mmCIF file of C-alpha atoms in Angstrom:
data_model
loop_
_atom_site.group_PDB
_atom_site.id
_atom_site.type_symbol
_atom_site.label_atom_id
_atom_site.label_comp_id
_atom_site.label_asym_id
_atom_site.label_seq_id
_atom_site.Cartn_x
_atom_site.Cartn_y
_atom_site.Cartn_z
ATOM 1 C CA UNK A 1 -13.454 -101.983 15.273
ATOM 2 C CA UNK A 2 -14.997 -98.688 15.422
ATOM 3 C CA UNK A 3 -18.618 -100.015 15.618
ATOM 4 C CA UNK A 4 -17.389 -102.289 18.389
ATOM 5 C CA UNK A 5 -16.025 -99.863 20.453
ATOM 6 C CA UNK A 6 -18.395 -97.131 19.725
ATOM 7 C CA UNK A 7 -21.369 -99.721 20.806
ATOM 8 C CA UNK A 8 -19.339 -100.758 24.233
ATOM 9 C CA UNK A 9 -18.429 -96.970 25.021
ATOM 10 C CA UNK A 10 -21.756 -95.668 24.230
ATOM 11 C CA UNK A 11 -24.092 -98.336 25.622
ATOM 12 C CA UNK A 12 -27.630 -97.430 25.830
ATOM 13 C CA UNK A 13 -26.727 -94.002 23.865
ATOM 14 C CA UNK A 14 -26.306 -95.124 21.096
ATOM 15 C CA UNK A 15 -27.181 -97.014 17.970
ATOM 16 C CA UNK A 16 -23.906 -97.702 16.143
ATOM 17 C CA UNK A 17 -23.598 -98.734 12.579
ATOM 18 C CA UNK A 18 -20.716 -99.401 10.112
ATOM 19 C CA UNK A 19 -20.121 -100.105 6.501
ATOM 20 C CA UNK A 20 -17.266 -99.443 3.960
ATOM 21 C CA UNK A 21 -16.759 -98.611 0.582
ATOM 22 C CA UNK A 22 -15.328 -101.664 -0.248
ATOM 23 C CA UNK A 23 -16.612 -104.343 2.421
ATOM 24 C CA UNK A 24 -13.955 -107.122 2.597
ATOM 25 C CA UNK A 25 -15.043 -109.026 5.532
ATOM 26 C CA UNK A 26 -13.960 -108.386 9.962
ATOM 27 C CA UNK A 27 -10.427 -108.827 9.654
ATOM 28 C CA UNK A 28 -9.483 -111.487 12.031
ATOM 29 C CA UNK A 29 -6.567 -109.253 13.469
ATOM 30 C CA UNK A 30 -9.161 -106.594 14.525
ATOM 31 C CA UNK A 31 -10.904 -109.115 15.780
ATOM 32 C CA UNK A 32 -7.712 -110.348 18.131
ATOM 33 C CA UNK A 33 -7.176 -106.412 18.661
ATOM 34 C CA UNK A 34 -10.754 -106.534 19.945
ATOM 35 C CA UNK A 35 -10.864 -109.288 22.199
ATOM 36 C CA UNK A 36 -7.792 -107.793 24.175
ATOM 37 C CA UNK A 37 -9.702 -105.591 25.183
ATOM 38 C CA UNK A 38 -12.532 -107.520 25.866
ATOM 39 C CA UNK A 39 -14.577 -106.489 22.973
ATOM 40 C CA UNK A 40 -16.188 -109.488 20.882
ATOM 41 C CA UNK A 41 -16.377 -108.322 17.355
ATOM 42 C CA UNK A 42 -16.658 -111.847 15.788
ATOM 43 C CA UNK A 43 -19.983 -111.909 15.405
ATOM 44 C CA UNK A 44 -19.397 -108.426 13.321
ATOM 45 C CA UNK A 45 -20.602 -108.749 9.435
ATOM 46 C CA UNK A 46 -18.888 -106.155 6.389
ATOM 47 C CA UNK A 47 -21.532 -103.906 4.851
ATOM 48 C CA UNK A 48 -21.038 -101.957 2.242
ATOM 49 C CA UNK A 49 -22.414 -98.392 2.696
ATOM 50 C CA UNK A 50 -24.961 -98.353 -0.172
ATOM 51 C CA UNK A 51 -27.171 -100.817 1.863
ATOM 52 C CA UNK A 52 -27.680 -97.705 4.346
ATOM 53 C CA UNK A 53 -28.729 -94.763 1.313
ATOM 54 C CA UNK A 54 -31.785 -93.292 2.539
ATOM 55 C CA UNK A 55 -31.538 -94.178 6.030
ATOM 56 C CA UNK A 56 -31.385 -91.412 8.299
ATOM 57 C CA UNK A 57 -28.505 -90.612 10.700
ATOM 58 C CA UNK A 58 -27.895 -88.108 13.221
ATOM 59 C CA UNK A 59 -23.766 -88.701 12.787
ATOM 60 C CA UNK A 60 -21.942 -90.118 9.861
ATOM 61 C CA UNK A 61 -18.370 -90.580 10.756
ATOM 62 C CA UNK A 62 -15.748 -91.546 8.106
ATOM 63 C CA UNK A 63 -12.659 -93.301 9.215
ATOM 64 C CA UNK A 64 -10.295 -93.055 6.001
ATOM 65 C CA UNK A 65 -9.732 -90.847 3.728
ATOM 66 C CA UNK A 66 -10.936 -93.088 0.509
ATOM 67 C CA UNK A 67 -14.097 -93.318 2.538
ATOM 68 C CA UNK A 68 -14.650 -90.041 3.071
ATOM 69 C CA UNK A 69 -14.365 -89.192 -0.809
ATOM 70 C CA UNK A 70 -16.338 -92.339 -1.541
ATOM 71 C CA UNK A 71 -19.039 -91.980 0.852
ATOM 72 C CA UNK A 72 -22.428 -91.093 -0.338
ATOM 73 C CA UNK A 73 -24.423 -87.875 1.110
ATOM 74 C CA UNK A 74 -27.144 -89.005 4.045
ATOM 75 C CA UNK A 75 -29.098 -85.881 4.276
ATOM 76 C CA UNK A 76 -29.632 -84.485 7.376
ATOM 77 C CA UNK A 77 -26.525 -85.927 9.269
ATOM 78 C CA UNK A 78 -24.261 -84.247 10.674
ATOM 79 C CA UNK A 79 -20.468 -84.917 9.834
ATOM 80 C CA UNK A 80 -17.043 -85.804 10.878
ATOM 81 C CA UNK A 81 -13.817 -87.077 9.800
ATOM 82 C CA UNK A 82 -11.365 -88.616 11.048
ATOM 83 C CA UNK A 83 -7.877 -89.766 9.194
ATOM 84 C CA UNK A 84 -7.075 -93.158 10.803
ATOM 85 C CA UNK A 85 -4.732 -95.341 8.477
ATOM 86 C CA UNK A 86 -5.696 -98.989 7.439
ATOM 87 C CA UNK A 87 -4.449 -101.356 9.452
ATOM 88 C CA UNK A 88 -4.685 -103.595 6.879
ATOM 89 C CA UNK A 89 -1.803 -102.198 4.899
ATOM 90 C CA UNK A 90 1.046 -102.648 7.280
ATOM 91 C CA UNK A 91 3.721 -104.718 6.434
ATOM 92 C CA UNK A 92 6.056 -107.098 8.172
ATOM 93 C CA UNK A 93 5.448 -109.630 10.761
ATOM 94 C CA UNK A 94 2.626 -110.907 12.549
ATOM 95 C CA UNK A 95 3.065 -109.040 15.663
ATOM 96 C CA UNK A 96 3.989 -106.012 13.485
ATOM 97 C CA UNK A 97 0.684 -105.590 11.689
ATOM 98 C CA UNK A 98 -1.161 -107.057 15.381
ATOM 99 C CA UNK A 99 0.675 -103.913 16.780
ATOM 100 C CA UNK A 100 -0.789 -101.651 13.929
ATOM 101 C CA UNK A 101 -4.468 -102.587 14.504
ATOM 102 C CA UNK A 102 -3.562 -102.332 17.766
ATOM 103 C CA UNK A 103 -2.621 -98.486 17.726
ATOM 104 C CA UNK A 104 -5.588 -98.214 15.144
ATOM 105 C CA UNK A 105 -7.916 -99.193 18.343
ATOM 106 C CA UNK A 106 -6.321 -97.090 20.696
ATOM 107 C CA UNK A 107 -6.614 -93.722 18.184
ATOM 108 C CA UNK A 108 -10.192 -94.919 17.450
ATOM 109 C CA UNK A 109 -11.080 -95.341 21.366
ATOM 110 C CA UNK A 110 -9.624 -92.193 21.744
ATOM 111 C CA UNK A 111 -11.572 -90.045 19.284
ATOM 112 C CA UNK A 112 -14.756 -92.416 20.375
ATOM 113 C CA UNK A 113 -14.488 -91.639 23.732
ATOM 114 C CA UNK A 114 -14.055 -87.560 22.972
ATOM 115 C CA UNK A 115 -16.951 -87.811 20.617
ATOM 116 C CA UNK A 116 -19.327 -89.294 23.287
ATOM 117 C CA UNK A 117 -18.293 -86.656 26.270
ATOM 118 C CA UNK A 118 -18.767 -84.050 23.051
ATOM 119 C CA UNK A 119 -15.878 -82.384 22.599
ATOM 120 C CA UNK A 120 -15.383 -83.353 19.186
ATOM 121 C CA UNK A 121 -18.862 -83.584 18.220
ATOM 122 C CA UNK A 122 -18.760 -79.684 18.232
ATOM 123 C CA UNK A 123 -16.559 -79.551 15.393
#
């Protein structure tokens, strides 16, 4: 979700990529999430992170805390962090866990949106 939204928001600004620790595939609820919003995320494909060691970045943001431990080093970037809780863990009904990637896109559109206009990129 974050790469989708950070791609839409940004535009021509930016050149977004994502991985996790522990790539499990797009998680068809984010992609439902997504497409509310009219943001196509479908197409998205898991990566795990080591595919991107010795890359260089100008930003590496982590989204979860087991990331942010697990997450190796990319020399040079610069770094933020931001505590968003897995969707993927909620319990209870359909439109319960819907609802929790739902506020997950909202925080992450949010912080996006500051990071762009630089107010938390000065962190």
């Amino acid at each position: 979700m974050a790469e989708g939204l950070l791609r839409h928001l940004g535009g021509e600004r930016v050149e977004a990529r994502s991985a996790g620790t522990e790539p499990r595939g797009v998680h068809p609820y984010a992609v439902r999430a997504m497409a509310e919003v009219g943001i196509e995320i479908s197409h998205h494909a898991s990566k795990s992170v080591e595919g991107f060691v010795g890359q260089r970045f100008d930003w590496v943001i982590t989204v979860c805390d087991q990331a942010r431990e697990a997450c190796p080093v990319f020399p040079g970037a610069r770094t933020l962090h931001w505590s968003i809780p897995d969707p993927t863990a909620a319990g209870g009904t359909e439109e319960e866990v819907l609802a929790a990637f739902r506020r997950v896109r909202e925080e992450l559109r949010r912080r996006i949106r500051e990071f762009l206009d630089g107010s938390e990129a000065k962190e």
